[in-house]
PDB file of C-alpha atoms and ligand atoms in Angstrom:
ATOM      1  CA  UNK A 171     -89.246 -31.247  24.676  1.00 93.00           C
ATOM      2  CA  UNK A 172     -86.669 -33.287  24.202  1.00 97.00           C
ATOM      3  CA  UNK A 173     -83.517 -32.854  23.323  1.00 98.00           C
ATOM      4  CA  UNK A 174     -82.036 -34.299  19.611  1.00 98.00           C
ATOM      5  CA  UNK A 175     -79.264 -36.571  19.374  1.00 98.00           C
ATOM      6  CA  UNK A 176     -78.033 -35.461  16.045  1.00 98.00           C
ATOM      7  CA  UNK A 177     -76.213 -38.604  14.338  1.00 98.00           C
ATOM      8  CA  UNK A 178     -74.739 -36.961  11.096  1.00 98.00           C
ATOM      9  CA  UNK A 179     -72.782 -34.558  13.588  1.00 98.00           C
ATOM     10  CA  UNK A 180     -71.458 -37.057  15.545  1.00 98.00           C
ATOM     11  CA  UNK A 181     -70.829 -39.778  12.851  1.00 98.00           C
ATOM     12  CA  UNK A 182     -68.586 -37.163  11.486  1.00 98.00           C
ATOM     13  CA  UNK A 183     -66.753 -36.461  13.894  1.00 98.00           C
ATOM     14  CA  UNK A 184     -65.869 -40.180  14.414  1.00 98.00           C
ATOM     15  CA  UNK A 185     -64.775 -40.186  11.146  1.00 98.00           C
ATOM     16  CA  UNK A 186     -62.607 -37.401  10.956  1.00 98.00           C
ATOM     17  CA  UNK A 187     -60.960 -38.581  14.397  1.00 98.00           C
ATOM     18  CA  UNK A 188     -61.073 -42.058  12.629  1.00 98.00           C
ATOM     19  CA  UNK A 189     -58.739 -40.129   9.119  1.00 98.00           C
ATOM     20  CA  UNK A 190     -56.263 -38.781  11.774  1.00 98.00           C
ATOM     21  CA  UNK A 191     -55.540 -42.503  13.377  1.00 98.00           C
ATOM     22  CA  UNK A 192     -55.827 -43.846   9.616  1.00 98.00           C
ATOM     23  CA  UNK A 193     -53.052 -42.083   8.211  1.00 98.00           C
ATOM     24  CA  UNK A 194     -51.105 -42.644  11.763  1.00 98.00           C
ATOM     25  CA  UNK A 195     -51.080 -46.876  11.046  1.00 98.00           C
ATOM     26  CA  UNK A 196     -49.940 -46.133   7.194  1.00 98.00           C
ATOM     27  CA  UNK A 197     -47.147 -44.204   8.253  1.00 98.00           C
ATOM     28  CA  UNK A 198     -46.277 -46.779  11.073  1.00 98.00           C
ATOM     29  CA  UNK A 199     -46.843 -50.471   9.335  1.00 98.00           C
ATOM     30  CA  UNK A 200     -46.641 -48.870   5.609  1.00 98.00           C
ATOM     31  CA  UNK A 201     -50.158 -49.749   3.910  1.00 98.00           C
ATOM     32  CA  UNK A 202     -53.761 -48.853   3.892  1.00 98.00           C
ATOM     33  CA  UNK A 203     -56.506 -50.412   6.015  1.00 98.00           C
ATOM     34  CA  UNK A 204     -58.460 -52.486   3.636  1.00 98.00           C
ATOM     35  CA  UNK A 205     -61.965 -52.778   3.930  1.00 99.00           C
ATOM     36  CA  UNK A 206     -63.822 -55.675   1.757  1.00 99.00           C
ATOM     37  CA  UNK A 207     -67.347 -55.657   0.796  1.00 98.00           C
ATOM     38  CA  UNK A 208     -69.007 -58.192  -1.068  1.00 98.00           C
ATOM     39  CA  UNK A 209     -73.116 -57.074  -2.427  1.00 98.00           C
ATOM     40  CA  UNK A 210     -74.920 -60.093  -3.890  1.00 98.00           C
ATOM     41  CA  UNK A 211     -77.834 -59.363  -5.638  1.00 98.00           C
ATOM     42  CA  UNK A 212     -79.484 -56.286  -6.528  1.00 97.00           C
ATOM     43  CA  UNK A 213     -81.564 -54.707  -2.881  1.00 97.00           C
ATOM     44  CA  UNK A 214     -81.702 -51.657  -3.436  1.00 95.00           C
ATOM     45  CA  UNK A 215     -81.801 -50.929  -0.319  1.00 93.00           C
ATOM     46  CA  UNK A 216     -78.575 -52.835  -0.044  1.00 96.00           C
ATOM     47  CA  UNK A 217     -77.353 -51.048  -3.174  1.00 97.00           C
ATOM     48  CA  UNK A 218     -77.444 -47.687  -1.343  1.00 96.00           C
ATOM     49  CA  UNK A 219     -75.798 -48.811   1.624  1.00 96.00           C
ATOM     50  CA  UNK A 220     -72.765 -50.266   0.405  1.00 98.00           C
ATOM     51  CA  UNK A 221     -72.203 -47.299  -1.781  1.00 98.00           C
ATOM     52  CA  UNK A 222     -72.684 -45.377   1.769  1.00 97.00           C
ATOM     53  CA  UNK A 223     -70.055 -47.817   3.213  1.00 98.00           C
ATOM     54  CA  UNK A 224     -67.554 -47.389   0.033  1.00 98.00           C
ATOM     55  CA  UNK A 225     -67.688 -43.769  -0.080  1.00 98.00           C
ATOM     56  CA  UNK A 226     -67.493 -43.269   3.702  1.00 98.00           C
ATOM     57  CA  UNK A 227     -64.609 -45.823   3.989  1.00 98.00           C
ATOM     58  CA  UNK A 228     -62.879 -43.825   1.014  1.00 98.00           C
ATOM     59  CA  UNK A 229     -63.593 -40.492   3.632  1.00 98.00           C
ATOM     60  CA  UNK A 230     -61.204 -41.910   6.304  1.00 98.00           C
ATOM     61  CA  UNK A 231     -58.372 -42.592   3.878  1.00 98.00           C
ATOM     62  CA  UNK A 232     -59.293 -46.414   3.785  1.00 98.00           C
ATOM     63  CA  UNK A 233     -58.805 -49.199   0.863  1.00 98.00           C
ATOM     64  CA  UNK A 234     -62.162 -49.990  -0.401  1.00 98.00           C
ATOM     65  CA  UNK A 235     -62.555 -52.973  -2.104  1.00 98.00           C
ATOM     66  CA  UNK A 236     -66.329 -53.928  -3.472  1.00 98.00           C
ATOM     67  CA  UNK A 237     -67.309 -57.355  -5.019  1.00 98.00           C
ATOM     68  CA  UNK A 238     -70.812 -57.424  -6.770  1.00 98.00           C
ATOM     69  CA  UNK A 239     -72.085 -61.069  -7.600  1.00 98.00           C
ATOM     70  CA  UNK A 240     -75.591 -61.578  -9.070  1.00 98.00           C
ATOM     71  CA  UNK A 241     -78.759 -62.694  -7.874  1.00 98.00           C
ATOM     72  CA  UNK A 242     -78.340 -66.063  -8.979  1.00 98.00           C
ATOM     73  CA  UNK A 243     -74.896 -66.445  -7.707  1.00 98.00           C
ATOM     74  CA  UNK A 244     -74.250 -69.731  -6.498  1.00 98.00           C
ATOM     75  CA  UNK A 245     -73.234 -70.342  -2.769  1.00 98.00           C
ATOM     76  CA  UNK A 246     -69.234 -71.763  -4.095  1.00 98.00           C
ATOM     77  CA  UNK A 247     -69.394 -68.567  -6.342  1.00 98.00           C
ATOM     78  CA  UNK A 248     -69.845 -66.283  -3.302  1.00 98.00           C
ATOM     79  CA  UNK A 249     -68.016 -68.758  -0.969  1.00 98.00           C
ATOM     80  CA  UNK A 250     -64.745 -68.419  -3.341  1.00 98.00           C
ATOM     81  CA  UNK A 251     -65.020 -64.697  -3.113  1.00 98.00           C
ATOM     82  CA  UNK A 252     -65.245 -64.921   0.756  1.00 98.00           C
ATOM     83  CA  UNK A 253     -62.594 -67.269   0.908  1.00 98.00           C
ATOM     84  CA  UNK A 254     -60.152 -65.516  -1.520  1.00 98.00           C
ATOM     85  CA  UNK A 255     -60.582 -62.294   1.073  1.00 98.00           C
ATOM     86  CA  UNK A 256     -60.427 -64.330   4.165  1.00 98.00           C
ATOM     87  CA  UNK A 257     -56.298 -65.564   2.827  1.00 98.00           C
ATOM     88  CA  UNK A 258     -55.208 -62.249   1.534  1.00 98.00           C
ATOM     89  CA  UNK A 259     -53.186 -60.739   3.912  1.00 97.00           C
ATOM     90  CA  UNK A 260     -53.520 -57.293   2.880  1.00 98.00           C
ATOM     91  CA  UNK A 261     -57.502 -57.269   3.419  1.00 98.00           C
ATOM     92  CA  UNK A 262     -58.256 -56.122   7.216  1.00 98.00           C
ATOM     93  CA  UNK A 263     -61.824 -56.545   7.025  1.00 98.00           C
ATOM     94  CA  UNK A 264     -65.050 -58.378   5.347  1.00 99.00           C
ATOM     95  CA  UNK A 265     -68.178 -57.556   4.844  1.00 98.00           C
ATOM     96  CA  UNK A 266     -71.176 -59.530   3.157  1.00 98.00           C
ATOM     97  CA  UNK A 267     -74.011 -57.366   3.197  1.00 98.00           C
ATOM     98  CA  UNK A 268     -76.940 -58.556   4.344  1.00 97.00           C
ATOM     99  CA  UNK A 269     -79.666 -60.275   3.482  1.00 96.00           C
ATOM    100  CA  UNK A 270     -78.308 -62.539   1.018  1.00 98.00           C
ATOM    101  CA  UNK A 271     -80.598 -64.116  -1.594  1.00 98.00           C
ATOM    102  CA  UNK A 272     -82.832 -66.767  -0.305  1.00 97.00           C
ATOM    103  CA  UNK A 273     -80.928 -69.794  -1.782  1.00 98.00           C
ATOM    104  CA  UNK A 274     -77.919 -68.836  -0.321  1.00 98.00           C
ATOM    105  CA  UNK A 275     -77.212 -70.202   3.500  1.00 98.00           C
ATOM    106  CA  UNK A 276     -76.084 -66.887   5.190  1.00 97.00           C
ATOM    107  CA  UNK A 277     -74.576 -68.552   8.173  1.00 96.00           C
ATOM    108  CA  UNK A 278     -71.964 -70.962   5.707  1.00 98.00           C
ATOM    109  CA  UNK A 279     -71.141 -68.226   4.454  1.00 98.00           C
ATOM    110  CA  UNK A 280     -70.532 -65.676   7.217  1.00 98.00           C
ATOM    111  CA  UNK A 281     -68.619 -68.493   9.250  1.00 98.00           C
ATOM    112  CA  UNK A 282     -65.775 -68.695   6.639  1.00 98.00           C
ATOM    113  CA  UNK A 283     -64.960 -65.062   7.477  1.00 98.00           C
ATOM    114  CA  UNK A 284     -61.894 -65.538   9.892  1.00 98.00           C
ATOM    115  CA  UNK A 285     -62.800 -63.773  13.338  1.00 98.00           C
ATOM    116  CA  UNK A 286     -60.315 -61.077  13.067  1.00 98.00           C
ATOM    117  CA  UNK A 287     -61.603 -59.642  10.089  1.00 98.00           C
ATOM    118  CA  UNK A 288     -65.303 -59.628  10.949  1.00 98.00           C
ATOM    119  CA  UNK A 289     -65.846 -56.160  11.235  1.00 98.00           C
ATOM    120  CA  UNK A 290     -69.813 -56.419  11.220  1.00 98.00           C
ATOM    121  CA  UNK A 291     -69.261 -59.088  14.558  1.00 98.00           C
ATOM    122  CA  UNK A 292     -71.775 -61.212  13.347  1.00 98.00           C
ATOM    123  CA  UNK A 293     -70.015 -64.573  14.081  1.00 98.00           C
ATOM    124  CA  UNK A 294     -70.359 -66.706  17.095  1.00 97.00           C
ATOM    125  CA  UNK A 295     -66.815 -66.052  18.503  1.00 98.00           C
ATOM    126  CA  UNK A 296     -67.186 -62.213  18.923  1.00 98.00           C
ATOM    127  CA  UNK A 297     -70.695 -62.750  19.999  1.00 98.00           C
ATOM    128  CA  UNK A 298     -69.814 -64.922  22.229  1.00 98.00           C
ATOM    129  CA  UNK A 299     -66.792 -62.633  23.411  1.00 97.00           C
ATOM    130  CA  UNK A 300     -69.252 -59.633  23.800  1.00 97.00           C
ATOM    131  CA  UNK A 301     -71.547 -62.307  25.709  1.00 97.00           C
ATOM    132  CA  UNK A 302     -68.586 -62.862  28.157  1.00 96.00           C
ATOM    133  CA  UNK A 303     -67.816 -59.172  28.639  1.00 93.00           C
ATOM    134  CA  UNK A 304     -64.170 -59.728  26.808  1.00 95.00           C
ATOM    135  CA  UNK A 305     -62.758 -57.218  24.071  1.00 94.00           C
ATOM    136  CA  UNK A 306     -64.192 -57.815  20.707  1.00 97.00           C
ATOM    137  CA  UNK A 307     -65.938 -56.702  17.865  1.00 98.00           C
ATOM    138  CA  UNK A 308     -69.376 -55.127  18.599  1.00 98.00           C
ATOM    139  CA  UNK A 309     -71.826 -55.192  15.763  1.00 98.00           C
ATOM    140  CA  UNK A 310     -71.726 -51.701  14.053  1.00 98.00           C
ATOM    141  CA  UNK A 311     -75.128 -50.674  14.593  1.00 98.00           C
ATOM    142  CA  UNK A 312     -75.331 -51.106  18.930  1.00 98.00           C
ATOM    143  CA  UNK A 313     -71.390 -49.898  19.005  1.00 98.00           C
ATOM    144  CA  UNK A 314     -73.241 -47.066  17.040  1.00 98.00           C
ATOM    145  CA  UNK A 315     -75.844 -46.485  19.663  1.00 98.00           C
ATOM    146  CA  UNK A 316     -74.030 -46.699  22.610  1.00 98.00           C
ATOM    147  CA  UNK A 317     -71.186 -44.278  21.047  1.00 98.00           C
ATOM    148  CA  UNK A 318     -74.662 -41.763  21.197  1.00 98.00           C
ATOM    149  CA  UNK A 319     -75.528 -42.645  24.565  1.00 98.00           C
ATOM    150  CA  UNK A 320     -72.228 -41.709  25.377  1.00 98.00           C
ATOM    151  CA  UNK A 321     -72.514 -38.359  23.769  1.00 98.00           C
ATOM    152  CA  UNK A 322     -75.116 -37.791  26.032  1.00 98.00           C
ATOM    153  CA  UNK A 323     -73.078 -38.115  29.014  1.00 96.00           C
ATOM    154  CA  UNK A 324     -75.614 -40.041  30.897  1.00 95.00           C
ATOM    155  CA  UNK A 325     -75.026 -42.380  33.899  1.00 97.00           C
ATOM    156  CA  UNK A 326     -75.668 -45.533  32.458  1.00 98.00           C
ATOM    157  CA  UNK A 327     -75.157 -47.670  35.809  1.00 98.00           C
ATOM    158  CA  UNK A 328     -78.417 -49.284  37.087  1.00 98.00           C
ATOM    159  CA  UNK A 329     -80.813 -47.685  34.724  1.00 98.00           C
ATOM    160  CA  UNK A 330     -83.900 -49.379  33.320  1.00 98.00           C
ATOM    161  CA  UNK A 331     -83.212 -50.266  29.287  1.00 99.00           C
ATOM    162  CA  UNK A 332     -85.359 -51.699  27.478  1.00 99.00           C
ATOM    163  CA  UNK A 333     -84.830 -52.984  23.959  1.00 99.00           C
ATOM    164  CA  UNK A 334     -87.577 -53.170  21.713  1.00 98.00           C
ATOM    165  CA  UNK A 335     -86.564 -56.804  18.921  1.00 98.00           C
ATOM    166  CA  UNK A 336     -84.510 -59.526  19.456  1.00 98.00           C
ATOM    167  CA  UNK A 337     -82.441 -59.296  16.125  1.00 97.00           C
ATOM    168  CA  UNK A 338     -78.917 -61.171  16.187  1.00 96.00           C
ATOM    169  CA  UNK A 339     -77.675 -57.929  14.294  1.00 95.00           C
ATOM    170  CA  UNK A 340     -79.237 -55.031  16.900  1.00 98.00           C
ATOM    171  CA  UNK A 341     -81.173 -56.348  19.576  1.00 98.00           C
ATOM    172  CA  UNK A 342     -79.117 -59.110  21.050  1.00 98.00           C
ATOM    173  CA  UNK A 343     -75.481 -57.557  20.948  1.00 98.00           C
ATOM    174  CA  UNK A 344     -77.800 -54.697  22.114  1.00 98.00           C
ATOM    175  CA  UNK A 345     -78.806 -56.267  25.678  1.00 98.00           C
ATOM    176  CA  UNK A 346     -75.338 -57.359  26.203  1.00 98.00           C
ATOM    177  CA  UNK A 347     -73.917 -53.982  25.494  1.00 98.00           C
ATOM    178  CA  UNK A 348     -76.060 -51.999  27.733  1.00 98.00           C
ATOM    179  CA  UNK A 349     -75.597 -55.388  30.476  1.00 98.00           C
ATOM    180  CA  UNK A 350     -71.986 -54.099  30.236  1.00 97.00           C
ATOM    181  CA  UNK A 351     -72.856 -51.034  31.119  1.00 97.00           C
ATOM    182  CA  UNK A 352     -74.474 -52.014  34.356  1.00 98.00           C
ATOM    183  CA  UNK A 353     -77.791 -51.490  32.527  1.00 98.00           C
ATOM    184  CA  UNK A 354     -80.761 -53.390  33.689  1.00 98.00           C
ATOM    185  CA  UNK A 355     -81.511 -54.823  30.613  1.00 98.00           C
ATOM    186  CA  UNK A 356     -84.771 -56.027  29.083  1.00 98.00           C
ATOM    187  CA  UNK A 357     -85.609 -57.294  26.020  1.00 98.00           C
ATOM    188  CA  UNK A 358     -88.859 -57.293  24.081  1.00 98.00           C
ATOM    189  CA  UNK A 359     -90.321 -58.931  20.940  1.00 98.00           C
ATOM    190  CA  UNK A 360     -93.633 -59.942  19.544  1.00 97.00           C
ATOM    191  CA  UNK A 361     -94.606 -62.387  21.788  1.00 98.00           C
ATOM    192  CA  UNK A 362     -94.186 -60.338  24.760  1.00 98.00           C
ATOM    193  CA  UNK A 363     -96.880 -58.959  26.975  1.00 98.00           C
ATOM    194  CA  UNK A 364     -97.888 -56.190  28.707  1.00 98.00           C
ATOM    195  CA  UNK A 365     -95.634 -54.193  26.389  1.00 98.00           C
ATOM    196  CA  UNK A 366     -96.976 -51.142  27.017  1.00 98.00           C
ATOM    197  CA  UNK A 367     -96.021 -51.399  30.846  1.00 98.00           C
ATOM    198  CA  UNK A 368     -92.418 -53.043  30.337  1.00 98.00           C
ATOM    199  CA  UNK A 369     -91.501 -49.789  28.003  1.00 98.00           C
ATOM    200  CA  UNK A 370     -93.069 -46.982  30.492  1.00 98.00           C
ATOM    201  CA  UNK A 371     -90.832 -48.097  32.689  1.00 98.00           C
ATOM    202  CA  UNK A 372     -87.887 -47.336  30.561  1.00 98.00           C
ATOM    203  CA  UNK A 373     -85.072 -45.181  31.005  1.00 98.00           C
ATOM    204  CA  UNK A 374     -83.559 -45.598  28.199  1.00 98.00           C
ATOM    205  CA  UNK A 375     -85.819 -47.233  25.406  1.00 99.00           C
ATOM    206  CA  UNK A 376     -83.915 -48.641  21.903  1.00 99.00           C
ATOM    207  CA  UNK A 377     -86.357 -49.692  19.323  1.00 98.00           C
ATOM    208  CA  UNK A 378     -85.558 -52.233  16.662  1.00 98.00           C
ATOM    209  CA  UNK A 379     -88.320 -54.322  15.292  1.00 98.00           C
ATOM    210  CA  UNK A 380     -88.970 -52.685  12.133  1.00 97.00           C
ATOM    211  CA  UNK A 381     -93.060 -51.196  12.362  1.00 98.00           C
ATOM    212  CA  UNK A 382     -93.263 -47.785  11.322  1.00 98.00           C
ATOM    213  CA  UNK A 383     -93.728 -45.295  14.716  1.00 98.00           C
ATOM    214  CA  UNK A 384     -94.388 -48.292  16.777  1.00 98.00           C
ATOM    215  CA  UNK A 385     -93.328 -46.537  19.549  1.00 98.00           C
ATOM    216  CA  UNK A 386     -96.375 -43.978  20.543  1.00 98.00           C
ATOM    217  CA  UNK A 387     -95.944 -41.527  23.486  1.00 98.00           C
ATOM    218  CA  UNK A 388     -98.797 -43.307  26.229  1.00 98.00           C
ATOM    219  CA  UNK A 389     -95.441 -45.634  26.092  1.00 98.00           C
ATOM    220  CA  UNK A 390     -92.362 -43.501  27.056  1.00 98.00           C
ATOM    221  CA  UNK A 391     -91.885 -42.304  30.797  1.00 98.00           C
ATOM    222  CA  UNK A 392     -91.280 -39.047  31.268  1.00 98.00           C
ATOM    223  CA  UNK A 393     -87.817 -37.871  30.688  1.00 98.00           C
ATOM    224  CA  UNK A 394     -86.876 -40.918  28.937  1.00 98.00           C
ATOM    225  CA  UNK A 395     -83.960 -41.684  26.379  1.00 99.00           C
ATOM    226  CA  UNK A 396     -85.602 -42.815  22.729  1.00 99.00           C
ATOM    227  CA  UNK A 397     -82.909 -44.520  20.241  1.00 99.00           C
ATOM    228  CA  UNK A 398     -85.068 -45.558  17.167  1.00 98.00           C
ATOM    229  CA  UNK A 399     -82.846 -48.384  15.189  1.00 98.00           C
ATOM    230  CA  UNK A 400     -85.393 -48.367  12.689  1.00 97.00           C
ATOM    231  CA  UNK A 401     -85.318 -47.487   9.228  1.00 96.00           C
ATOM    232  CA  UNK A 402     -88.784 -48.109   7.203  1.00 96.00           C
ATOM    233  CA  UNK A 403     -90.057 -47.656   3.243  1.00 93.00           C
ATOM    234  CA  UNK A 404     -93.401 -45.846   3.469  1.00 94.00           C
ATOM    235  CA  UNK A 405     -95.456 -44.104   1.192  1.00 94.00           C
ATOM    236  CA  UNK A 406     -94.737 -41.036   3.045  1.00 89.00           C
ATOM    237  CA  UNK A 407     -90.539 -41.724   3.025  1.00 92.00           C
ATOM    238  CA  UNK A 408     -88.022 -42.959   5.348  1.00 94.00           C
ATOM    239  CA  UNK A 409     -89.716 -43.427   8.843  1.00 97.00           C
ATOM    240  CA  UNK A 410     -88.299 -44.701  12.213  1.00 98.00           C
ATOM    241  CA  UNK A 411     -90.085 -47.195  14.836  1.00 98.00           C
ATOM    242  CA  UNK A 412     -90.832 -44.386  16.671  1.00 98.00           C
ATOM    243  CA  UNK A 413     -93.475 -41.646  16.454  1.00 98.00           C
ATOM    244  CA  UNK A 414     -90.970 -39.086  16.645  1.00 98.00           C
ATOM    245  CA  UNK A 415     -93.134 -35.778  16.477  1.00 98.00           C
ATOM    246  CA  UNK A 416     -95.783 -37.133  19.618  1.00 98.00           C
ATOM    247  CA  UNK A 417     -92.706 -38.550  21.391  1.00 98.00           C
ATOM    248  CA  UNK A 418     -90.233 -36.048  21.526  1.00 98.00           C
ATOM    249  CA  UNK A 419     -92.461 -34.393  24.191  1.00 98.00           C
ATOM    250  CA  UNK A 420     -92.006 -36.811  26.564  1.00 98.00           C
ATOM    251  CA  UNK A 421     -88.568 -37.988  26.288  1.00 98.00           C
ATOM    252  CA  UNK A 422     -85.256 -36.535  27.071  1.00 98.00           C
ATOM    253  CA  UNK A 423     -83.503 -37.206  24.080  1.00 98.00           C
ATOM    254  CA  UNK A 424     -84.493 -38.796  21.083  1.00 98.00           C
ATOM    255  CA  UNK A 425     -82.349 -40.177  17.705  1.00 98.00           C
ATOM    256  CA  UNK A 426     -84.178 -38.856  14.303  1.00 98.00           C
ATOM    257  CA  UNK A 427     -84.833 -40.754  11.073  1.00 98.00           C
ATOM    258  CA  UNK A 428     -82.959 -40.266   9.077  1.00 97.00           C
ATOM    259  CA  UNK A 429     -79.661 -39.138  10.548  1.00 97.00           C
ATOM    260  CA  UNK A 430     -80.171 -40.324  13.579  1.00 98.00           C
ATOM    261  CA  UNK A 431     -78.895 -43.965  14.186  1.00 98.00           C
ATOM    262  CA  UNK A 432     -78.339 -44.924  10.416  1.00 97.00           C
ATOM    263  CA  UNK A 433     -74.674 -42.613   9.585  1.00 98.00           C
ATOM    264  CA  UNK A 434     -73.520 -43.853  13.377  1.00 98.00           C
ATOM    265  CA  UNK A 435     -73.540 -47.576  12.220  1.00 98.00           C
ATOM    266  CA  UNK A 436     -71.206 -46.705   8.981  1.00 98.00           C
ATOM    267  CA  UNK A 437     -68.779 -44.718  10.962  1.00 98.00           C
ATOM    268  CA  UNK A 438     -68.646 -47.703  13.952  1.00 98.00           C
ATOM    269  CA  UNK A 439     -68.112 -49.965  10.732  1.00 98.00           C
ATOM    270  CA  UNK A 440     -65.066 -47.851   9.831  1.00 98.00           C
ATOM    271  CA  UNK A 441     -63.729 -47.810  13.674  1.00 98.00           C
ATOM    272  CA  UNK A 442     -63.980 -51.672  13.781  1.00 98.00           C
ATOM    273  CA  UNK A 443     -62.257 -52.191  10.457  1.00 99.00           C
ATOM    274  CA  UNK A 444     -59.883 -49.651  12.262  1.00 98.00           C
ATOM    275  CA  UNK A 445     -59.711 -51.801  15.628  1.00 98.00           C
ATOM    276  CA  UNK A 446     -59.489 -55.223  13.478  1.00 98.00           C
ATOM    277  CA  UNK A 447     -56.270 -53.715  11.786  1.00 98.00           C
ATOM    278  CA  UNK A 448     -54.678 -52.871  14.815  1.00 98.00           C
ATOM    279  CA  UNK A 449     -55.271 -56.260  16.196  1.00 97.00           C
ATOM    280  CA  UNK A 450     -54.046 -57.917  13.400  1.00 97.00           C
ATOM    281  CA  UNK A 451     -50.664 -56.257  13.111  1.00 97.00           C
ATOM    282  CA  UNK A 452     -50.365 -56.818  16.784  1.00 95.00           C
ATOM    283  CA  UNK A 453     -50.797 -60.528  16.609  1.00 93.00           C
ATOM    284  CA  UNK A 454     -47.986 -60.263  14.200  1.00 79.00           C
TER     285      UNK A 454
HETATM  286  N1  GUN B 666     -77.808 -55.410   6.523  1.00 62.50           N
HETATM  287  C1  GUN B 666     -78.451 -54.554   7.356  1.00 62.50           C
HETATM  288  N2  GUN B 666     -77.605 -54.098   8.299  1.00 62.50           N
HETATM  289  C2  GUN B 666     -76.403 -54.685   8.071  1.00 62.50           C
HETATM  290  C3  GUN B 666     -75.138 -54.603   8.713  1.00 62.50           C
HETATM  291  O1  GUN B 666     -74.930 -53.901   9.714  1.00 62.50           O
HETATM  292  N3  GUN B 666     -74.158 -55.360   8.160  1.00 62.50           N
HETATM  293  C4  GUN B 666     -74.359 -56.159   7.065  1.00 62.50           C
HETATM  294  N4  GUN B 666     -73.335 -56.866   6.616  1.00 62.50           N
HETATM  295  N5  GUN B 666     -75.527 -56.252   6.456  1.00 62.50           N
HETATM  296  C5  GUN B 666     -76.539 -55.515   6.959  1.00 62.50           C
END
């Protein structure tokens, strides 16, 4: 039976390390770390998890700034707001949450957020940083999971992962995380066969493609690590990509839903607002 890797413990105790280095760069450059968040539209999914951002960024002692546009904001409207944030010095990070309404062009958007204050590291220079194995920003939710592997204390050198989606927000910066890690990495979506076979074979198995307990035991090895990324609406409530109750018999460790992977990518948001203000007075 495997063992659980409990993310509201350890997402808390990020944060509260996070409140004690916080209050260290107020007393040393005089101001607050400044988080930005801009919501357009009305998601209520997306509704709950910026209040989960603003509360938890509030926790570590940070400025929270929120901007809420509506639905039928037009792309200058929200590209002002962006652009406003991206020129004040005093903001450290920006985040537009995502997915924007359809008329809007996400990537325009996202690409006038200067590099140093992308704290989701959604844009092509901290990909492509990550990509190249240099220090950058990690997006929140991998950083998340690989702050959990890490909890573990598992040898991650030359194990079998394989990632389940091929998201730009999880499942890319994924691969390349656990490729720094001297994982052998491999990544699966819908078009891939023999499925079944590729995820036996998994050490450690990350699933993030967004189909409720996708992930059924005949697919886990024995002993294997289970991170389950996702976070589905059923009739029956919130419910992971894995089949968490079959699956936990097999597998080492497993994440839950909820608080599993979901309170790990807030706190990793707050620590990369945190590492994107340190940067930024160094560069001074
Ligand atoms: N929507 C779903 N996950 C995320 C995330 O990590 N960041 C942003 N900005 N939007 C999201």
């Amino acid at each position: 039976m495997a063992e659980i890797i409990d993310g509201k413990i350890l997402s808390q105790k990020v944060k509260d390390e996070l409140k004690v280095k916080v209050e260290d760069f107020k007393n040393k450059y005089g101001r607050q770390i400044t988080l930005a968040v801009i919501l357009v539209g009305e998601n209520p999914a997306s509704q709950v998890y910026v209040k989960n951002k603003i509360k938890a960024t509030e926790y570590v002692g940070m400025k929270s700034l929120s901007f809420y546009l509506p639905e039928d904001a037009s792309e200058e409207e929200v590209k002002e707001t962006v652009l406003s944030l991206a020129s004040n010095n005093g903001v450290d990070g920006i985040l537009v949450q995502l997915p924007l309404p359809k008329h809007l062009d996400e990537n325009k958007i996202l690409n006038l957020i200067p590099a140093e204050k992308d704290v989701d590291g959604f844009l092509a220079e901290n990909v492509g940083n990550l990509t190249l194995g240099l220090p950058t920003t990690v997006a929140c939710t991998p950083f998340g999971v690989l702050k959990m592997l890490q909890s573990i204390n598992i040898d991650l050198c030359g194990k079998n992962a394989v990632v389940l989606g091929r998201s730009n927000i999880v499942g890319k910066p994924m691969a390349m995380l656990l490729l720094k890690e001297n994982c052998t990495v491999t990544i699966c979506h819908s078009k891939t066969q023999n499925l079944k076979d590729i995820c036996k074979n998994a050490d450690i198995l990350v699933a993030a493609i967004g189909k409720p307990k996708f992930v059924t035991a005949d697919m886990v090895k024995d002993g294997a690590v289970v991170i389950d990324v996702g976070i589905n609406r059923t009739e029956n409530g919130l419910v992971g990509d894995v089949d968490f109750d079959n699956v936990k018999e097999k597998a080492s460790y497993i994440t839950p839903v909820p608080g599993g992977v979901g309170p790990m990518t807030i706190a990793m948001l707050l620590e990369n607002t945190y590492l994107c203000a340190e940067r930024r007075e160094q560069a001074l």
